[in-house]
Tab-separated table of C-alpha atoms in Angstrom:
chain	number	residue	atom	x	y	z
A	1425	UNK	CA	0.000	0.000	0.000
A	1426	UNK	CA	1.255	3.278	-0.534
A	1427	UNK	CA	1.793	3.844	3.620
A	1428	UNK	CA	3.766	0.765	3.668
A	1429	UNK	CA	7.820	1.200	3.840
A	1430	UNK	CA	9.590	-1.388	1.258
A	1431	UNK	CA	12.006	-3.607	3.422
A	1432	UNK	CA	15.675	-2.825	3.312
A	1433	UNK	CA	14.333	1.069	3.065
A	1434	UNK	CA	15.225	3.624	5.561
A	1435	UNK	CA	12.810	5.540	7.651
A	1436	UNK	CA	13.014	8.683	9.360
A	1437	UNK	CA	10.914	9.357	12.080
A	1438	UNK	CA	10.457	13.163	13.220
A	1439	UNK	CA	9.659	14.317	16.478
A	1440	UNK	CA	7.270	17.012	18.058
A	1441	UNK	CA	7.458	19.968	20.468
A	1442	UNK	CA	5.305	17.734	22.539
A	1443	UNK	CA	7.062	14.071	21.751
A	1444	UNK	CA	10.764	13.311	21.859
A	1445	UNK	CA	12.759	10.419	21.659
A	1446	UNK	CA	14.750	9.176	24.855
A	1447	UNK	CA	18.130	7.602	23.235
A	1448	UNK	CA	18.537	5.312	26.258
A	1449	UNK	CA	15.357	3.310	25.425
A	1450	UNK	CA	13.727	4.051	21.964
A	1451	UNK	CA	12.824	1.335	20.171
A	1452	UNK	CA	10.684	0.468	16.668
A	1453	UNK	CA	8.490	-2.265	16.927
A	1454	UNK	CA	6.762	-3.312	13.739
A	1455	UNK	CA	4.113	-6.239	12.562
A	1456	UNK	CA	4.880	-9.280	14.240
A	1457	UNK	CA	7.125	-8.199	16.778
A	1458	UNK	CA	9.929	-7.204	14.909
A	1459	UNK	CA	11.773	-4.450	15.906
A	1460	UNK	CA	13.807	-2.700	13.430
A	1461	UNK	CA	17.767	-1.914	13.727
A	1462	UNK	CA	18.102	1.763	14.702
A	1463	UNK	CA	20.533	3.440	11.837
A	1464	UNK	CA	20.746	6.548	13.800
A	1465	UNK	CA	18.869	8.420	16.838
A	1466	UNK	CA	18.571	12.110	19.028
A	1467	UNK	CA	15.876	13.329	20.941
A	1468	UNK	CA	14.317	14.378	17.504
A	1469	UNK	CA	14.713	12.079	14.760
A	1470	UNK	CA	15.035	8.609	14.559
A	1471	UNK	CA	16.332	6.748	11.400
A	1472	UNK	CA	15.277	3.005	11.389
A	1473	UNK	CA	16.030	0.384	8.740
A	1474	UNK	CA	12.593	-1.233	7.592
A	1475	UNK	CA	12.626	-5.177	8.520
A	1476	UNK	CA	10.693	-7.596	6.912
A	1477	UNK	CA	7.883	-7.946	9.096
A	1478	UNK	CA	3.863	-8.711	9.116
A	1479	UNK	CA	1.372	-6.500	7.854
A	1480	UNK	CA	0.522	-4.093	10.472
A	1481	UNK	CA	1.058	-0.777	12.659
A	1482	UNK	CA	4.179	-0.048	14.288
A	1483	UNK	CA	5.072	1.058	18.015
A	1484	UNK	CA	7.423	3.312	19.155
A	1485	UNK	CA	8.834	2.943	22.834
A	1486	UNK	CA	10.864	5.314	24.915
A	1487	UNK	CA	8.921	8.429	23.976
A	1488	UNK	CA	9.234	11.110	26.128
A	1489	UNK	CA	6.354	13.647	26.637
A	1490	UNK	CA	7.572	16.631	26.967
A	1491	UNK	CA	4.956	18.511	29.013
A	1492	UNK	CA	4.633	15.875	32.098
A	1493	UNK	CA	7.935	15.664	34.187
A	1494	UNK	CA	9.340	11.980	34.138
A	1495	UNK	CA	6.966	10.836	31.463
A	1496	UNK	CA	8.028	8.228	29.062
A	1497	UNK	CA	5.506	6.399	26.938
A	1498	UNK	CA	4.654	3.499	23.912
A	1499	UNK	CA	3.165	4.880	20.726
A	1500	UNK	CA	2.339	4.810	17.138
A	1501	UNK	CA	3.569	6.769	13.959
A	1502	UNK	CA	0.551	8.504	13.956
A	1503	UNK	CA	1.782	10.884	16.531
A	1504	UNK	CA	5.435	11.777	14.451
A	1505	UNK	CA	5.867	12.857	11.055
A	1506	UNK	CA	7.411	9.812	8.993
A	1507	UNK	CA	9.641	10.069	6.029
């Protein structure tokens, strides 16, 4: 489908004012469990090589929200802008 990322592609991932990435324990999940290799990663942008997985959403752990001290959370793409 045209929001589906070939395997062997890389992804960036894009943070928010309101979502950053904790380097110490981001991680990409995708379909089945598989979580991808991290290429590259800051607080603001994660780059992620795309595994061969099942056919569904991903999950993104370690995600720090900004706005509630000590706050680290699990979520979607939905909530970042994906290259």
């Amino acid at each position: 489908s045209g929001t589906s990322a070939d395997a062997g592609t890389v992804l960036t991932i894009a943070s928010t004012a309101a979502l950053k990435f904790d380097t110490a324990s981001v991680a990409v999940t995708f379909g089945g469990g598989v979580v991808a290799p991290i290429i590259s990663k800051t607080a603001d942008q994660l780059q992620v090589l795309v595994p061969f997985s099942d056919p569904s959403p991903l999950s993104i752990t370690g995600v720090v929200v900004t706005y509630v001290a000590g706050l680290t959370v699990t979520t979607d793409k939905d909530s970042f802008q994906v290259k």
